[in-house]
PDB file of C-alpha atoms in Angstrom:
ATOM      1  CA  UNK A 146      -7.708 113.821 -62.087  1.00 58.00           C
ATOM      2  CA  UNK A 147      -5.121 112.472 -60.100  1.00 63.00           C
ATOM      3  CA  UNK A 148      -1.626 111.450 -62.004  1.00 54.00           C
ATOM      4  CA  UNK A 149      -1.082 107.776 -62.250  1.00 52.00           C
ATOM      5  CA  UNK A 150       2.400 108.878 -62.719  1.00 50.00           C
ATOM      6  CA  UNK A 151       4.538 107.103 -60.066  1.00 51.00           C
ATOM      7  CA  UNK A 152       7.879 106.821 -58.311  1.00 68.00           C
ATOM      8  CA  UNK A 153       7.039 102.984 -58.415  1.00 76.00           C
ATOM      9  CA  UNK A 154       8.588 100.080 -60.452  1.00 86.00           C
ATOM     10  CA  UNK A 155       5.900  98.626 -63.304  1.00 94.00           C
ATOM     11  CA  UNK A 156       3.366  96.175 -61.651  1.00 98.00           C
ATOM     12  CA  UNK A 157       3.819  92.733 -63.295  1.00 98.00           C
ATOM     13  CA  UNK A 158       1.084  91.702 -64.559  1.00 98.00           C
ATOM     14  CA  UNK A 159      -1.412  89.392 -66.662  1.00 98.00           C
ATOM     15  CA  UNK A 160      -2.795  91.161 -69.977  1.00 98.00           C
ATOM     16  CA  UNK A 161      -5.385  88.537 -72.322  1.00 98.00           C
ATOM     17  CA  UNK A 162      -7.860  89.103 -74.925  1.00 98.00           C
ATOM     18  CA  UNK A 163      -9.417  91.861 -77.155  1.00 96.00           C
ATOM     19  CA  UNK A 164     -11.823  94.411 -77.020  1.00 96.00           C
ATOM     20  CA  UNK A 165     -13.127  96.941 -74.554  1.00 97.00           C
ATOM     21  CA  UNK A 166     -10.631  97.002 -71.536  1.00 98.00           C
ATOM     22  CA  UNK A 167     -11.251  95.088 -67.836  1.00 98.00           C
ATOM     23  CA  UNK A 168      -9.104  96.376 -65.025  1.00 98.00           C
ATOM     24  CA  UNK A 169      -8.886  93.427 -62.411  1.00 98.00           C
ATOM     25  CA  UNK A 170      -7.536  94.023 -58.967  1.00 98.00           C
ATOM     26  CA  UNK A 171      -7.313  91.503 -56.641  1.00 98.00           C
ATOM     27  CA  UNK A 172      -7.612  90.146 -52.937  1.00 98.00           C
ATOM     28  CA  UNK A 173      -5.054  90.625 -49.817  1.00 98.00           C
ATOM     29  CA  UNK A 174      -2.083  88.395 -50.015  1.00 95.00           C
ATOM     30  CA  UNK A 175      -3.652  87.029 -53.770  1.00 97.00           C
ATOM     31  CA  UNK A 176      -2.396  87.486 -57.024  1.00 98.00           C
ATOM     32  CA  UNK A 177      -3.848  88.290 -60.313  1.00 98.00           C
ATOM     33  CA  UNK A 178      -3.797  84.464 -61.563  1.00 98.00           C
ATOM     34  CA  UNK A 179      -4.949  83.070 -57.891  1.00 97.00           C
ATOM     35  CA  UNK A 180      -7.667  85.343 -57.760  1.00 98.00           C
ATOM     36  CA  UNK A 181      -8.880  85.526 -60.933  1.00 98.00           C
ATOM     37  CA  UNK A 182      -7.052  82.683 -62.956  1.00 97.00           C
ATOM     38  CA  UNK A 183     -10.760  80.051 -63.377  1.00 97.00           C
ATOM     39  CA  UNK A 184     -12.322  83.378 -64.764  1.00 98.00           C
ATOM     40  CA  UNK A 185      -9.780  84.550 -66.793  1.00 97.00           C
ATOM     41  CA  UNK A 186     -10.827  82.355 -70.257  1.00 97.00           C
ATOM     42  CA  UNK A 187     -14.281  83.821 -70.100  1.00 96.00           C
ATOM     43  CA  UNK A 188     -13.042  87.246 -69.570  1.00 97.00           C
ATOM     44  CA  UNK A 189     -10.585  87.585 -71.631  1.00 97.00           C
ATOM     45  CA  UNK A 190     -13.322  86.096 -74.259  1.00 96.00           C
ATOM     46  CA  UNK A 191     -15.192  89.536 -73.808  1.00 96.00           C
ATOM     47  CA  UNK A 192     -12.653  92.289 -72.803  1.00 97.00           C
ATOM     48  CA  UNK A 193      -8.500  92.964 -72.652  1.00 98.00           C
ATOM     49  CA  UNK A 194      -8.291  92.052 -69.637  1.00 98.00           C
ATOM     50  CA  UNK A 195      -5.227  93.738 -67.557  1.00 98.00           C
ATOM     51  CA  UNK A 196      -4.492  91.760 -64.330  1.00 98.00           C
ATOM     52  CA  UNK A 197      -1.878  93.332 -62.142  1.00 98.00           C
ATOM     53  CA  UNK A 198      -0.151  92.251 -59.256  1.00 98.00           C
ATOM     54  CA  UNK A 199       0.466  94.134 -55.794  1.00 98.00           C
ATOM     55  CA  UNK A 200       3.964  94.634 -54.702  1.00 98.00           C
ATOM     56  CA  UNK A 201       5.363  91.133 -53.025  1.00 98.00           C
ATOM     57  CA  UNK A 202       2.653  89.514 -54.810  1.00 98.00           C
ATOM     58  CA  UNK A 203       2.139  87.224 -57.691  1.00 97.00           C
ATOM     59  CA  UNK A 204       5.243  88.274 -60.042  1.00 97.00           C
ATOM     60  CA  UNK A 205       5.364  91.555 -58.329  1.00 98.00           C
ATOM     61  CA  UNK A 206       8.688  92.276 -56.324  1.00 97.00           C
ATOM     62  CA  UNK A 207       8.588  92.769 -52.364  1.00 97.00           C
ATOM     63  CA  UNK A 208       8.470  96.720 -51.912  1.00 97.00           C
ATOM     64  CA  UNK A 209       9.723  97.945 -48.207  1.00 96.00           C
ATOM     65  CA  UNK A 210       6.450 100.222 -46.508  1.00 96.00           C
ATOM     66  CA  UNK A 211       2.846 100.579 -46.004  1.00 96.00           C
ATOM     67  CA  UNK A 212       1.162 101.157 -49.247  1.00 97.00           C
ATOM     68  CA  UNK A 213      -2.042 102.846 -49.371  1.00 98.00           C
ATOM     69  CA  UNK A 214      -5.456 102.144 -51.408  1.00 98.00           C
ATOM     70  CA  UNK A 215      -4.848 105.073 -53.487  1.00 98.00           C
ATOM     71  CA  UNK A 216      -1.200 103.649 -54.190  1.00 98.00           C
ATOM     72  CA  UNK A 217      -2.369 100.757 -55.678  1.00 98.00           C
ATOM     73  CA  UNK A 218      -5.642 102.666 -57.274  1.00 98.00           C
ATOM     74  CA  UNK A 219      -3.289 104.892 -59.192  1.00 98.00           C
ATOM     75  CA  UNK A 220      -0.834 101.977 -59.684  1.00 98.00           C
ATOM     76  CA  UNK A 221      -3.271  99.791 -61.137  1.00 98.00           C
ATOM     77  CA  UNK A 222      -4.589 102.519 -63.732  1.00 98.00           C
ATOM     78  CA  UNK A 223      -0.690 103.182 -64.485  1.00 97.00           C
ATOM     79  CA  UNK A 224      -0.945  99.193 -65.620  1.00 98.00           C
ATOM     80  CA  UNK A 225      -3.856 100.006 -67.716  1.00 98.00           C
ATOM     81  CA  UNK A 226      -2.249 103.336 -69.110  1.00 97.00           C
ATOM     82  CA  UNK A 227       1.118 101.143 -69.968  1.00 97.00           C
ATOM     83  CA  UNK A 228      -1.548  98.378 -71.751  1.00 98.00           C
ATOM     84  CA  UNK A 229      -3.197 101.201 -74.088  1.00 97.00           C
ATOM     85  CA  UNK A 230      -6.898 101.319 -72.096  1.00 97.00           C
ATOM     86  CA  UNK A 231      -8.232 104.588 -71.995  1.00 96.00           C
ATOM     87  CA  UNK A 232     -11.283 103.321 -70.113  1.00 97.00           C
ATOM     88  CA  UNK A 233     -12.049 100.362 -68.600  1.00 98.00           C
ATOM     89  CA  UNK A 234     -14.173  98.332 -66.370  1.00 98.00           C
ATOM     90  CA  UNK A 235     -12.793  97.114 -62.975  1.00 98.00           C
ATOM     91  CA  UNK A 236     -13.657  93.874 -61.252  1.00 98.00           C
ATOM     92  CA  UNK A 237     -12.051  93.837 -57.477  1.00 98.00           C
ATOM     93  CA  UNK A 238     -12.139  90.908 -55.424  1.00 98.00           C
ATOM     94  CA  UNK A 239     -12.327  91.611 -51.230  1.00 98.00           C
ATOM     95  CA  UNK A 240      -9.441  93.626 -50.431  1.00 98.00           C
ATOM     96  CA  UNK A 241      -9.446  94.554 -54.274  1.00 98.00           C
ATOM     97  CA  UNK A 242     -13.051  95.780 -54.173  1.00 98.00           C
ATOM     98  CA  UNK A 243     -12.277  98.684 -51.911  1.00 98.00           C
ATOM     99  CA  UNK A 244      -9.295  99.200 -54.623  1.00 98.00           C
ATOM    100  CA  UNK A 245     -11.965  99.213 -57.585  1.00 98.00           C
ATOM    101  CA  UNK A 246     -13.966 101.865 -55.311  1.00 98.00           C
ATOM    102  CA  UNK A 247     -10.929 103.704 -55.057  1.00 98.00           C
ATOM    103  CA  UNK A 248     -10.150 103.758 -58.821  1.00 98.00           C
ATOM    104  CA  UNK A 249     -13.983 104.663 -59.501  1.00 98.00           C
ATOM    105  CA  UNK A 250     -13.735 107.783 -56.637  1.00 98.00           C
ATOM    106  CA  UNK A 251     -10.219 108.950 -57.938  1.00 98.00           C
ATOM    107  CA  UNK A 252     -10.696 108.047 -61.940  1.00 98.00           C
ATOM    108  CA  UNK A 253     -14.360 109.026 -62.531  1.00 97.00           C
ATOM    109  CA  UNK A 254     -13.509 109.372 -66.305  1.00 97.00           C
ATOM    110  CA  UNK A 255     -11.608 106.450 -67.025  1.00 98.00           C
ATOM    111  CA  UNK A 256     -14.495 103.575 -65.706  1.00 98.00           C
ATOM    112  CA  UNK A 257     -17.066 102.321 -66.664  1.00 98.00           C
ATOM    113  CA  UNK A 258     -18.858 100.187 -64.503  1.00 98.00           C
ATOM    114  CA  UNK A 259     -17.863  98.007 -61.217  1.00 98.00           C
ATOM    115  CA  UNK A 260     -18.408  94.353 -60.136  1.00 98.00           C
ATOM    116  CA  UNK A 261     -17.182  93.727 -56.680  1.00 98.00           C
ATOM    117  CA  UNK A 262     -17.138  90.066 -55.364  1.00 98.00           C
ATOM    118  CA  UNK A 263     -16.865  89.630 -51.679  1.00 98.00           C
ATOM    119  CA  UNK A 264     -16.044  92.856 -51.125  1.00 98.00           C
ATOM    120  CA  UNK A 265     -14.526  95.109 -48.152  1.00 98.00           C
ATOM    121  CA  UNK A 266     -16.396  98.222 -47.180  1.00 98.00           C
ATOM    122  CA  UNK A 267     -14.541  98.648 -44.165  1.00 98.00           C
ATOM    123  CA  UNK A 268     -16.198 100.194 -40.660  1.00 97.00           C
ATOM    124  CA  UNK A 269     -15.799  96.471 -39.152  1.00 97.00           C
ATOM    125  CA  UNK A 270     -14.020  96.371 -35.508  1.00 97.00           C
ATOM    126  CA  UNK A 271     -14.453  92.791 -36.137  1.00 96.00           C
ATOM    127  CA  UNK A 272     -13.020  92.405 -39.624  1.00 94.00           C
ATOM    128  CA  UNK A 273      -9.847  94.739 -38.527  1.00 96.00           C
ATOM    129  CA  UNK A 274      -8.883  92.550 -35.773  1.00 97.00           C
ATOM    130  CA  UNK A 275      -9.331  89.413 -37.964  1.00 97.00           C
ATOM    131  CA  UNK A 276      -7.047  91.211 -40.403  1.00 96.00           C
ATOM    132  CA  UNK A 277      -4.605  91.771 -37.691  1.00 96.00           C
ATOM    133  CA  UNK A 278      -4.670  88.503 -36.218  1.00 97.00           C
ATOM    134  CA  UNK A 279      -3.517  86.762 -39.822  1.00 96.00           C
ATOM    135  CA  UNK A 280      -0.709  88.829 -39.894  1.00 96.00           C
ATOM    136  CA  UNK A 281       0.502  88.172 -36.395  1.00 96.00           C
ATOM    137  CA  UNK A 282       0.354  84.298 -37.354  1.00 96.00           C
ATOM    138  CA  UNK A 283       2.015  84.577 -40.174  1.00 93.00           C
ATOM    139  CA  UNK A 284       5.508  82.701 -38.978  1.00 92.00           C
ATOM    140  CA  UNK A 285       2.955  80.685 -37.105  1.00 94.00           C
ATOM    141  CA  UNK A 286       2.014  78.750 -40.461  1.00 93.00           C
ATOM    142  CA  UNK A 287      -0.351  75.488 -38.977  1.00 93.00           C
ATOM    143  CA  UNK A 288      -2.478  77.942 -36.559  1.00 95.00           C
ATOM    144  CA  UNK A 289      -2.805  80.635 -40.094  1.00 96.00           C
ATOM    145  CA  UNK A 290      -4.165  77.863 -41.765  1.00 95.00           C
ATOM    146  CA  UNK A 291      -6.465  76.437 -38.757  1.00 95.00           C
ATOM    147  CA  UNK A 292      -7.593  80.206 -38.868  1.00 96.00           C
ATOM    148  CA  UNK A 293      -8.110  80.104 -42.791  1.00 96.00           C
ATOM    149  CA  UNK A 294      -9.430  76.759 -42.728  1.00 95.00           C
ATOM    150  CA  UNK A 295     -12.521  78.499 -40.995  1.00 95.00           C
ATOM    151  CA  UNK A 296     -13.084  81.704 -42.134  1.00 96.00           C
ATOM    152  CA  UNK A 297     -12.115  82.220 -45.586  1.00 97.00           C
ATOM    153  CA  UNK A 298     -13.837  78.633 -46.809  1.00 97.00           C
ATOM    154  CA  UNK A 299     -17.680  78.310 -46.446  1.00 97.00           C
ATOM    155  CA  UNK A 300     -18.606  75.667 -43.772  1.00 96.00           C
ATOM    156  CA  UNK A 301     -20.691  74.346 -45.931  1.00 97.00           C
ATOM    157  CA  UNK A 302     -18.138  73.453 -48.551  1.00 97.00           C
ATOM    158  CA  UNK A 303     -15.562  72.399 -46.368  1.00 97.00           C
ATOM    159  CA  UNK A 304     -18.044  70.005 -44.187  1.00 97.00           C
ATOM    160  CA  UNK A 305     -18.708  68.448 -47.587  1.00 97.00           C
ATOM    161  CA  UNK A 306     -15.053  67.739 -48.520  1.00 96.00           C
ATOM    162  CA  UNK A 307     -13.917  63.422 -48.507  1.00 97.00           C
ATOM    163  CA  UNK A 308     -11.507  63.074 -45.544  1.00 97.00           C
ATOM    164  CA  UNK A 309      -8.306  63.080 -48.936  1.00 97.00           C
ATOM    165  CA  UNK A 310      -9.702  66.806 -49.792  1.00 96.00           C
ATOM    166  CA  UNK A 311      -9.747  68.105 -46.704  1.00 95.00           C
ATOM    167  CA  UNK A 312      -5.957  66.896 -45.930  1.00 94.00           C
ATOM    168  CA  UNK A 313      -5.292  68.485 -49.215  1.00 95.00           C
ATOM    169  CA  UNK A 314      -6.531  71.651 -48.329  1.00 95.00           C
ATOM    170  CA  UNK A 315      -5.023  71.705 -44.986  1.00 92.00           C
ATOM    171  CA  UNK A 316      -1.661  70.827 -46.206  1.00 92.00           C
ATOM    172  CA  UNK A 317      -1.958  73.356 -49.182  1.00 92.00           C
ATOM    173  CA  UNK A 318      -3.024  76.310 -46.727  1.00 93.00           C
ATOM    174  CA  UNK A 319       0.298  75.230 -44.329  1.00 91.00           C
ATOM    175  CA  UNK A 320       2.082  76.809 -47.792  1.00 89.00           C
ATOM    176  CA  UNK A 321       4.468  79.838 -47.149  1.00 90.00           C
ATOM    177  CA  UNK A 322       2.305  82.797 -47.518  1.00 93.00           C
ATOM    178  CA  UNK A 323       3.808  86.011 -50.249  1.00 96.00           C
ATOM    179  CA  UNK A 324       5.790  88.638 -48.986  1.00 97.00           C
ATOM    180  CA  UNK A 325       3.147  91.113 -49.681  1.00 98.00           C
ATOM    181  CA  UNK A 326       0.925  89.052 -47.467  1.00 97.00           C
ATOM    182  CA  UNK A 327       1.450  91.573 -43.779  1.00 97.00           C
ATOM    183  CA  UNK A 328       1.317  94.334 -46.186  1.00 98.00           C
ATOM    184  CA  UNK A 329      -1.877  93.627 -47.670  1.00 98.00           C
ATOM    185  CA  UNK A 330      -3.511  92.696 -44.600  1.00 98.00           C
ATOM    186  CA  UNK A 331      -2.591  95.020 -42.544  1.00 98.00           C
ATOM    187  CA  UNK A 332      -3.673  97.650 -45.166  1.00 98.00           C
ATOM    188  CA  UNK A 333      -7.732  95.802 -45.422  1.00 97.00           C
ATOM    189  CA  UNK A 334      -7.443  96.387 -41.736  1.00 97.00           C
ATOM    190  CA  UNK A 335      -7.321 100.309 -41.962  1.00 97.00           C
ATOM    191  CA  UNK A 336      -9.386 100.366 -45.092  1.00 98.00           C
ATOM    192  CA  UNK A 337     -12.793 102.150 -45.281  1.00 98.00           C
ATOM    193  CA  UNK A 338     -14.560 103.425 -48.704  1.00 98.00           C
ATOM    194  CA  UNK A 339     -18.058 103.776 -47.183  1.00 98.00           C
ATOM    195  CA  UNK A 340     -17.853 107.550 -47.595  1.00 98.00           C
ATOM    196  CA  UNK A 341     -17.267 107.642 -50.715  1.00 98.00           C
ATOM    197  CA  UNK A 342     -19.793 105.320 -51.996  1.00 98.00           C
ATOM    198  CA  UNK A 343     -22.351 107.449 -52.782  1.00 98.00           C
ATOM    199  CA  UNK A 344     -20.045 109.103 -55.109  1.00 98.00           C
ATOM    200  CA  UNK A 345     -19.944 106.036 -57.465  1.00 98.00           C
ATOM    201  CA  UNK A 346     -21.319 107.168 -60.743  1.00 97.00           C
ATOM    202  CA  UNK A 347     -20.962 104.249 -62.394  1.00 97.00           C
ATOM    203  CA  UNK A 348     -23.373 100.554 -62.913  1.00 97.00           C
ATOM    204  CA  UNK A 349     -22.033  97.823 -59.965  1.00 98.00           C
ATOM    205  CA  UNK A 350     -22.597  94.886 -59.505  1.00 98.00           C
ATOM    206  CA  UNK A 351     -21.546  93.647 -56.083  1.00 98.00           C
ATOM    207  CA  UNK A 352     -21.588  89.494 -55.391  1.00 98.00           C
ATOM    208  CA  UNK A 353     -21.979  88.612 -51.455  1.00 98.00           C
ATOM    209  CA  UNK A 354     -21.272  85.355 -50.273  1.00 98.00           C
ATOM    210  CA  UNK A 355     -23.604  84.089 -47.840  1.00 98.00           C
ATOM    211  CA  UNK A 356     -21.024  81.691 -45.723  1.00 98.00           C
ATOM    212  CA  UNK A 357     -17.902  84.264 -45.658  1.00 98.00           C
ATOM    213  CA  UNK A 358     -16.057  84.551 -42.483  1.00 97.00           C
ATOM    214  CA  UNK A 359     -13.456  86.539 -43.683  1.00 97.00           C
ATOM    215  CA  UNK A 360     -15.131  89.201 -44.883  1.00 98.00           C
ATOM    216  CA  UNK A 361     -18.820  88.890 -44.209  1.00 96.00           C
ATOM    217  CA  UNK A 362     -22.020  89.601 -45.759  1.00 98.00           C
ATOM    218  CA  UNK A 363     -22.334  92.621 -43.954  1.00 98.00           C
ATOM    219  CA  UNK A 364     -19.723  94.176 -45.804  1.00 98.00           C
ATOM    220  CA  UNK A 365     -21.017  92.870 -49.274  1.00 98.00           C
ATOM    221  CA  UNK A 366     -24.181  94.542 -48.620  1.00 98.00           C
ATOM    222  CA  UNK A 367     -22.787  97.873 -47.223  1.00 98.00           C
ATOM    223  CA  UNK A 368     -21.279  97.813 -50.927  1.00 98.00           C
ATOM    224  CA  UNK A 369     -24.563  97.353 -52.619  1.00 98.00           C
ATOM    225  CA  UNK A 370     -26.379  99.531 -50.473  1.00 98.00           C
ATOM    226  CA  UNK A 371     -23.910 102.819 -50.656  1.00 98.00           C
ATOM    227  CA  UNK A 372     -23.598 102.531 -54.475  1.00 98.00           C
ATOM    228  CA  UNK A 373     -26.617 104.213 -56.407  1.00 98.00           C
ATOM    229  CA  UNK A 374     -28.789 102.082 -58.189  1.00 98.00           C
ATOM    230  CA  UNK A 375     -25.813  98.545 -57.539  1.00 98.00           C
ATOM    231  CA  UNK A 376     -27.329  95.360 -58.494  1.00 98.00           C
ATOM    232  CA  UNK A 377     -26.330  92.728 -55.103  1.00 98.00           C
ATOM    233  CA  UNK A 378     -26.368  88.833 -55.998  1.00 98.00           C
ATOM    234  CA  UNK A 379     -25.529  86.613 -53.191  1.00 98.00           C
ATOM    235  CA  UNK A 380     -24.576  83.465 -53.534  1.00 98.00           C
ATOM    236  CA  UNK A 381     -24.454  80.064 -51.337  1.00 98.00           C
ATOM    237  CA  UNK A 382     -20.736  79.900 -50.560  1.00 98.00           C
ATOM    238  CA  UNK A 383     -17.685  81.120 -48.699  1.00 98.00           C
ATOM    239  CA  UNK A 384     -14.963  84.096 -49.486  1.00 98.00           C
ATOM    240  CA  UNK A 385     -13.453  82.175 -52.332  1.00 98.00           C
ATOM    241  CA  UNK A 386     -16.472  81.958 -54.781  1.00 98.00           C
ATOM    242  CA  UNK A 387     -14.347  81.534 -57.885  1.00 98.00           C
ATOM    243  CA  UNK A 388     -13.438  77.600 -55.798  1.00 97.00           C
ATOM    244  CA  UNK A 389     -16.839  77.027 -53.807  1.00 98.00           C
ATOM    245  CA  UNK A 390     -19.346  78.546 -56.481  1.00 98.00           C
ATOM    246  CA  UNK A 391     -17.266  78.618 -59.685  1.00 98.00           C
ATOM    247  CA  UNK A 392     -20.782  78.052 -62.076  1.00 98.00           C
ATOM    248  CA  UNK A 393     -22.543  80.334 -60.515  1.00 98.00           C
ATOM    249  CA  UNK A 394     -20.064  83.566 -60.025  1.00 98.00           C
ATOM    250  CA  UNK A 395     -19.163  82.663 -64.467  1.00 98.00           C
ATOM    251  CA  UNK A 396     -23.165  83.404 -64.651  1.00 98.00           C
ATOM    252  CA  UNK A 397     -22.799  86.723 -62.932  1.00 98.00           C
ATOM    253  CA  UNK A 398     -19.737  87.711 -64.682  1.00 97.00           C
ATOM    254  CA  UNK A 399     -20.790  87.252 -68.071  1.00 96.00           C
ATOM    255  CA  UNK A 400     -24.063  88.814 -67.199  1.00 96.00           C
ATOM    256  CA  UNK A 401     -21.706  91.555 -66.069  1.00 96.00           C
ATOM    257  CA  UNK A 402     -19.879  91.656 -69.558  1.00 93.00           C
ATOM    258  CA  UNK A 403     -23.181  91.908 -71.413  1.00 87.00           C
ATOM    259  CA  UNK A 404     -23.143  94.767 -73.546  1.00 75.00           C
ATOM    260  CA  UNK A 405     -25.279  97.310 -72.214  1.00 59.00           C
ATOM    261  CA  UNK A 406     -24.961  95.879 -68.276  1.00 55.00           C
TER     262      UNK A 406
END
């Protein structure tokens, strides 16, 4: 077993509720309550729920370097480890998918089962260069959020949005992005778990989203399709399902959190 002992400062974090423990890790240049904040009642209703953040993230402090995915797989389980989980589940969101894949490959003993929401498998030429390309527009803040405007929302939602919304959204997305935010990207652009897939011992569940841009289908269903015996929902929406399919991904995660699942 790997030690989750680390040179690293403590990852701040979010820690709710009783009962068996949830691990959540979430998306590139997210946090904890961005990611996972409309979820977090119904979760923390069914689980202690530890939420970390990444370095330069969320509460997190900027950290200098490159991190790698088994950094923040080991620094993650150090977060559970300081919360009193012995096992957990672990629910990873895009970027934070490949992360729960990591924790699963490197902490075989310590979880329990997976649910990955529009997840990165890695293997994608395409998906690396999109990666790459939001980092280089990062002090280019109108032309990022052009970019994010179109891949990371569903064009069906956003085609549906009153004229008010979609200024809204626009102006919110022209928002200075987190420190962690080249970091993080530049770190889904190198990732790639499909090797170790098969290795998953565990139940997943793995939620595609049928409109994502960002990270697209293709990768949800390399997910489903490496893991033995994964369960793959898909639903009608963009990268951010927790915004653009809200009812629907709360069905999937409390049929996730069903005892037994």
């Amino acid at each position: 077993m790997p030690s989750t002992t680390t040179r690293f400062a403590p990852l701040a974090r979010i820690v709710r509720g009783s009962g068996p423990g949830l691990l959540l890790a979430h998306g590139a240049a997210g946090s904890a309550a961005g990611n996972w904040g409309p979820l977090l009642p119904d979760l923390a209703a069914h689980r202690t729920v530890v939420a970390p953040d990444y370095p330069g993230s969320g509460d997190s402090p900027y950290e200098p370097g490159e991190p790698t995915l088994d950094e923040y797989a080991d620094r993650l389980v150090a977060a559970a480890d300081e919360e009193g989980l012995t096992d957990f589940d672990v629910a990873g969101y895009s970027l934070g998918a490949a992360v729960a894949v990591r924790i699963a490959t490197r902490h075989p003993e310590r979880v329990r089962s997976l649910l990955l929401v529009a997840g990165l498998a890695g293997g994608s030429a395409r998906q690396s260069a999109l990666s790459e390309t939001m980092v280089r527009l990062r002090d280019r803040p109108a032309e990022l959020a052009d970019l994010m405007l179109t891949v990371v929302f569903g064009h069906s939602w956003v085609d549906a949005l009153p004229a008010d919304r979609l200024a809204e959204l626009r102006q919110a997305l022209n928002s200075p992005q987190p420190d962690g935010f080249p970091q993080q990207f530049r770190l889904a652009a190198r990732t790639d778990v499909r090797a170790e897939l098969a290795s998953v011992a565990v139940p997943a569940t793995v939620v595609g989203a049928a409109e994502d841009m960002l990270v697209q289908p293709a990768q949800h269903r390399l997910l489903a399709a490496g893991i033995p015996g994964a369960r793959y929902v898909e639903l009608p929406c963009g990268h951010l399902p927790m915004v653009e399919a809200l009812p629907q991904l709360r069905d999937v995660v409390l049929d996730f959190l069903k005892p037994g699942s």
